[in-house]
PDB file of C-alpha atoms in Angstrom:
ATOM      1  CA  MET A 766      95.042 102.486  97.492  1.00 81.00           C
ATOM      2  CA  SER A 767      98.589 101.384  98.280  1.00 91.00           C
ATOM      3  CA  PRO A 768      99.152  98.484 100.811  1.00 92.00           C
ATOM      4  CA  ILE A 769     100.942 101.002 103.092  1.00 94.00           C
ATOM      5  CA  LYS A 770      98.105 103.561 102.956  1.00 93.00           C
ATOM      6  CA  ALA A 771      95.680 100.747 103.634  1.00 93.00           C
ATOM      7  CA  ALA A 772      97.713  99.536 106.592  1.00 95.00           C
ATOM      8  CA  ALA A 773      97.863 103.023 107.956  1.00 96.00           C
ATOM      9  CA  ASP A 774      94.102 103.494 107.718  1.00 93.00           C
ATOM     10  CA  ASP A 775      93.547 100.028 109.431  1.00 94.00           C
ATOM     11  CA  LEU A 776      95.922 101.050 112.247  1.00 96.00           C
ATOM     12  CA  GLN A 777      94.250 104.481 112.572  1.00 95.00           C
ATOM     13  CA  ASP A 778      90.813 102.836 112.757  1.00 94.00           C
ATOM     14  CA  LEU A 779      91.747 100.180 115.215  1.00 94.00           C
ATOM     15  CA  ALA A 780      93.498 102.725 117.434  1.00 95.00           C
ATOM     16  CA  VAL A 781      90.329 104.727 117.817  1.00 94.00           C
ATOM     17  CA  LEU A 782      88.140 101.582 118.323  1.00 93.00           C
ATOM     18  CA  TRP A 783      90.582 100.472 121.040  1.00 93.00           C
ATOM     19  CA  SER A 784      90.377 103.885 122.634  1.00 90.00           C
ATOM     20  CA  ILE A 785      86.585 103.568 123.029  1.00 88.00           C
ATOM     21  CA  GLY A 786      86.748  99.903 124.119  1.00 86.00           C
ATOM     22  CA  GLU A 787      85.579  98.480 120.771  1.00 88.00           C
ATOM     23  CA  ALA A 788      88.864  96.507 120.178  1.00 91.00           C
ATOM     24  CA  ARG A 789      91.114  94.516 122.369  1.00 94.00           C
ATOM     25  CA  ALA A 790      94.830  95.337 122.861  1.00 95.00           C
ATOM     26  CA  GLN A 791      95.898  92.100 121.308  1.00 96.00           C
ATOM     27  CA  ASP A 792      93.862  93.255 118.072  1.00 96.00           C
ATOM     28  CA  VAL A 793      96.078  96.373 118.073  1.00 96.00           C
ATOM     29  CA  VAL A 794      99.148  94.207 118.084  1.00 97.00           C
ATOM     30  CA  GLU A 795      97.760  92.036 115.258  1.00 97.00           C
ATOM     31  CA  VAL A 796      97.140  95.220 113.157  1.00 97.00           C
ATOM     32  CA  ALA A 797     100.587  96.505 113.953  1.00 97.00           C
ATOM     33  CA  CYS A 798     102.106  93.155 112.690  1.00 97.00           C
ATOM     34  CA  ALA A 799     100.041  93.517 109.483  1.00 97.00           C
ATOM     35  CA  ALA A 800     101.137  96.967 109.104  1.00 97.00           C
ATOM     36  CA  LEU A 801     104.857  95.975 109.207  1.00 97.00           C
ATOM     37  CA  VAL A 802     104.236  93.297 106.714  1.00 97.00           C
ATOM     38  CA  ALA A 803     102.513  95.820 104.455  1.00 97.00           C
ATOM     39  CA  GLY A 804     105.629  98.033 104.576  1.00 96.00           C
ATOM     40  CA  LEU A 805     104.714 100.620 107.312  1.00 96.00           C
ATOM     41  CA  ASP A 806     107.598 101.019 109.700  1.00 96.00           C
ATOM     42  CA  SER A 807     108.623 102.878 112.779  1.00 97.00           C
ATOM     43  CA  PRO A 808     110.777 102.003 115.824  1.00 97.00           C
ATOM     44  CA  THR A 809     107.860 101.835 118.232  1.00 98.00           C
ATOM     45  CA  LEU A 810     105.646 100.027 115.667  1.00 98.00           C
ATOM     46  CA  ARG A 811     108.227  97.179 115.690  1.00 98.00           C
ATOM     47  CA  VAL A 812     108.039  97.166 119.512  1.00 98.00           C
ATOM     48  CA  LEU A 813     104.270  97.124 119.489  1.00 98.00           C
ATOM     49  CA  ALA A 814     104.125  94.377 116.834  1.00 97.00           C
ATOM     50  CA  GLY A 815     106.494  92.200 119.074  1.00 97.00           C
ATOM     51  CA  CYS A 816     104.148  92.255 122.093  1.00 97.00           C
ATOM     52  CA  THR A 817     102.839  89.068 123.398  1.00 96.00           C
ATOM     53  CA  ARG A 818      99.119  88.736 124.195  1.00 91.00           C
ATOM     54  CA  ALA A 819      99.988  89.104 127.939  1.00 92.00           C
ATOM     55  CA  GLU A 820     102.125  92.130 127.325  1.00 95.00           C
ATOM     56  CA  ALA A 821      99.521  93.746 125.101  1.00 96.00           C
ATOM     57  CA  GLU A 822      97.151  94.821 127.834  1.00 94.00           C
ATOM     58  CA  TYR A 823      99.966  96.723 129.627  1.00 96.00           C
ATOM     59  CA  ASP A 824     102.044  97.962 126.781  1.00 97.00           C
ATOM     60  CA  VAL A 825      99.431  99.150 124.173  1.00 96.00           C
ATOM     61  CA  PRO A 826      98.233 102.194 126.266  1.00 94.00           C
ATOM     62  CA  ASP A 827     101.923 103.504 126.258  1.00 95.00           C
ATOM     63  CA  LEU A 828     103.056 102.351 122.882  1.00 97.00           C
ATOM     64  CA  LEU A 829     100.156 103.231 120.668  1.00 96.00           C
ATOM     65  CA  PRO A 830     100.159 107.062 120.998  1.00 96.00           C
ATOM     66  CA  VAL A 831     103.916 106.948 120.267  1.00 97.00           C
ATOM     67  CA  VAL A 832     103.374 104.739 117.202  1.00 97.00           C
ATOM     68  CA  LEU A 833     100.686 106.994 115.847  1.00 97.00           C
ATOM     69  CA  ASP A 834     102.869 110.013 116.321  1.00 97.00           C
ATOM     70  CA  GLU A 835     105.846 108.425 114.570  1.00 97.00           C
ATOM     71  CA  LEU A 836     103.666 107.535 111.683  1.00 97.00           C
ATOM     72  CA  GLY A 837     101.950 110.957 111.460  1.00 96.00           C
ATOM     73  CA  LEU A 838      98.590 109.481 112.485  1.00 96.00           C
ATOM     74  CA  VAL A 839      96.146 110.891 115.083  1.00 94.00           C
ATOM     75  CA  PHE A 840      95.714 109.730 118.556  1.00 91.00           C
ATOM     76  CA  TYR A 841      92.274 110.963 119.731  1.00 89.00           C
ATOM     77  CA  PRO A 842      91.724 111.713 123.364  1.00 79.00           C
ATOM     78  CA  ARG A 843      89.315 109.343 124.868  1.00 72.00           C
ATOM     79  CA  ASP A 844      86.286 111.684 125.330  1.00 73.00           C
ATOM     80  CA  SER A 845      86.824 114.026 122.476  1.00 84.00           C
ATOM     81  CA  GLU A 846      84.183 114.826 119.907  1.00 88.00           C
ATOM     82  CA  ALA A 847      86.718 114.254 117.062  1.00 91.00           C
ATOM     83  CA  GLY A 848      87.571 110.807 118.591  1.00 91.00           C
ATOM     84  CA  ARG A 849      83.855 109.819 118.770  1.00 92.00           C
ATOM     85  CA  GLU A 850      83.442 110.831 115.199  1.00 94.00           C
ATOM     86  CA  ALA A 851      86.517 108.955 114.148  1.00 94.00           C
ATOM     87  CA  ALA A 852      85.248 105.840 116.068  1.00 94.00           C
ATOM     88  CA  ALA A 853      81.835 106.117 114.190  1.00 96.00           C
ATOM     89  CA  ARG A 854      83.682 106.275 110.898  1.00 95.00           C
ATOM     90  CA  ALA A 855      85.963 103.339 111.881  1.00 94.00           C
ATOM     91  CA  LEU A 856      82.825 101.249 112.746  1.00 95.00           C
ATOM     92  CA  ALA A 857      81.356 102.178 109.309  1.00 96.00           C
ATOM     93  CA  HIS A 858      84.627 100.822 107.734  1.00 94.00           C
ATOM     94  CA  GLN A 859      83.983  97.645 109.643  1.00 94.00           C
ATOM     95  CA  LEU A 860      80.577  97.247 107.859  1.00 96.00           C
ATOM     96  CA  LEU A 861      82.049  98.062 104.457  1.00 95.00           C
ATOM     97  CA  ALA A 862      84.836  95.544 105.024  1.00 93.00           C
ATOM     98  CA  GLY A 863      82.190  92.836 105.881  1.00 95.00           C
ATOM     99  CA  ARG A 864      83.153  92.659 109.524  1.00 93.00           C
ATOM    100  CA  LEU A 865      79.823  93.939 110.744  1.00 96.00           C
ATOM    101  CA  THR A 866      76.340  93.530 109.526  1.00 98.00           C
ATOM    102  CA  PRO A 867      74.139  96.698 108.945  1.00 98.00           C
ATOM    103  CA  ARG A 868      72.124  95.746 112.139  1.00 98.00           C
ATOM    104  CA  GLU A 869      75.199  95.281 114.214  1.00 98.00           C
ATOM    105  CA  LEU A 870      76.661  98.713 113.004  1.00 98.00           C
ATOM    106  CA  ALA A 871      73.434 100.557 113.887  1.00 98.00           C
ATOM    107  CA  LEU A 872      73.296  98.808 117.254  1.00 97.00           C
ATOM    108  CA  ARG A 873      76.898  99.519 118.147  1.00 96.00           C
ATOM    109  CA  ILE A 874      76.620 103.142 117.138  1.00 97.00           C
ATOM    110  CA  HIS A 875      73.467 103.414 119.197  1.00 97.00           C
ATOM    111  CA  GLN A 876      75.011 101.697 122.228  1.00 95.00           C
ATOM    112  CA  ARG A 877      78.193 103.746 122.253  1.00 94.00           C
ATOM    113  CA  PHE A 878      76.863 107.150 121.429  1.00 94.00           C
ATOM    114  CA  GLY A 879      73.043 107.131 121.829  1.00 95.00           C
ATOM    115  CA  HIS A 880      71.546 110.003 119.974  1.00 95.00           C
ATOM    116  CA  GLN A 881      74.333 112.358 121.113  1.00 94.00           C
ATOM    117  CA  LEU A 882      76.625 112.208 118.036  1.00 94.00           C
ATOM    118  CA  SER A 883      75.186 114.256 115.228  1.00 95.00           C
ATOM    119  CA  LEU A 884      77.547 112.752 112.712  1.00 95.00           C
ATOM    120  CA  ALA A 885      75.932 109.245 113.261  1.00 96.00           C
ATOM    121  CA  GLU A 886      72.435 110.222 114.498  1.00 96.00           C
ATOM    122  CA  ARG A 887      70.787 108.693 111.556  1.00 97.00           C
ATOM    123  CA  LEU A 888      72.347 105.357 112.416  1.00 97.00           C
ATOM    124  CA  ALA A 889      71.006 105.561 116.004  1.00 97.00           C
ATOM    125  CA  GLU A 890      67.599 106.320 114.613  1.00 96.00           C
ATOM    126  CA  LEU A 891      67.784 103.277 112.215  1.00 97.00           C
ATOM    127  CA  ASP A 892      68.668 101.090 115.177  1.00 97.00           C
ATOM    128  CA  ASP A 893      65.410 102.200 116.708  1.00 95.00           C
ATOM    129  CA  GLU A 894      63.632 101.315 113.550  1.00 95.00           C
ATOM    130  CA  TYR A 895      65.153  97.841 113.541  1.00 96.00           C
ATOM    131  CA  ASP A 896      63.348  97.272 116.894  1.00 92.00           C
ATOM    132  CA  ILE A 897      60.053  97.983 115.368  1.00 93.00           C
ATOM    133  CA  VAL A 898      60.580  96.697 111.684  1.00 91.00           C
ATOM    134  CA  GLU A 899      57.791  94.034 112.116  1.00 91.00           C
ATOM    135  CA  TYR A 900      55.234  96.735 112.945  1.00 91.00           C
ATOM    136  CA  GLY A 901      56.469  99.398 110.360  1.00 85.00           C
ATOM    137  CA  ASP A 902      56.106  99.831 106.719  1.00 88.00           C
ATOM    138  CA  ARG A 903      59.715  99.166 105.867  1.00 92.00           C
ATOM    139  CA  THR A 904      61.433  95.972 105.263  1.00 94.00           C
ATOM    140  CA  LEU A 905      64.600  94.654 106.835  1.00 96.00           C
ATOM    141  CA  ALA A 906      66.358  94.925 103.453  1.00 96.00           C
ATOM    142  CA  GLN A 907      65.355  98.547 103.226  1.00 97.00           C
ATOM    143  CA  LEU A 908      66.792  99.280 106.574  1.00 97.00           C
ATOM    144  CA  ASP A 909      69.934  97.277 105.834  1.00 98.00           C
ATOM    145  CA  ALA A 910      70.287  99.363 102.589  1.00 98.00           C
ATOM    146  CA  GLU A 911      69.965 102.678 104.408  1.00 98.00           C
ATOM    147  CA  VAL A 912      72.478 101.739 107.102  1.00 98.00           C
ATOM    148  CA  THR A 913      74.915 100.690 104.346  1.00 98.00           C
ATOM    149  CA  ALA A 914      74.316 103.957 102.560  1.00 98.00           C
ATOM    150  CA  GLU A 915      74.972 105.870 105.891  1.00 97.00           C
ATOM    151  CA  ALA A 916      78.262 103.823 106.395  1.00 97.00           C
ATOM    152  CA  GLN A 917      79.327 104.795 102.864  1.00 97.00           C
ATOM    153  CA  ARG A 918      78.580 108.408 103.645  1.00 96.00           C
ATOM    154  CA  LEU A 919      80.646 108.246 106.756  1.00 94.00           C
ATOM    155  CA  ALA A 920      83.443 106.404 105.014  1.00 88.00           C
ATOM    156  CA  HIS A 921      83.730 108.966 102.242  1.00 85.00           C
ATOM    157  CA  ASP A 922      83.514 111.865 104.699  1.00 77.00           C
ATOM    158  CA  ARG A 923      86.635 110.571 106.484  1.00 61.00           C
ATOM    159  CA  PRO A 924      89.246 113.228 107.166  1.00 61.00           C
ATOM    160  CA  ASP A 925      92.773 112.270 105.761  1.00 55.00           C
ATOM    161  CA  HIS A 926      94.900 112.541 108.874  1.00 49.00           C
ATOM    162  CA  ASN A 927      97.919 110.739 107.837  1.00 48.00           C
ATOM    163  CA  ARG A 928     100.890 111.900 105.764  1.00 47.00           C
ATOM    164  CA  LEU A 929     101.139 108.533 103.943  1.00 50.00           C
ATOM    165  CA  SER A 930      98.635 109.665 101.338  1.00 44.00           C
TER     166      SER A 930
END
């Protein structure tokens, strides 16, 4: 994957995580800076990357949808099914990138979506299994492996929304 495509994917993922409260505005600014360094560019991306921490909280809500549009990426409405699915995929990418443990992924999916998101239902079920692992017939390593396999399934099931492919 090219650095520009990777930067676009990272920006897309962080945008959806920010929209559901899983990332801070300053995290969006940091990813915008990394995207510029990787070679991704647009007028509003430059403005977003230049935001200070204090400005980020106020400016990200207005700038991010414009940046995504300029780059041909998707801004998901806050309560949309597609946005929730994109957020589940973005969290799965966090696990695959080593930023979350399997247990953390299952817990965050369960906390954010309960058992209401069919795409990630198995992860919510696995979070329940973590709670009773000491009483069940499965090991922690088996649960971790199944969560990782689910994350890989979600990551490979990712729709390609950007024109930077």
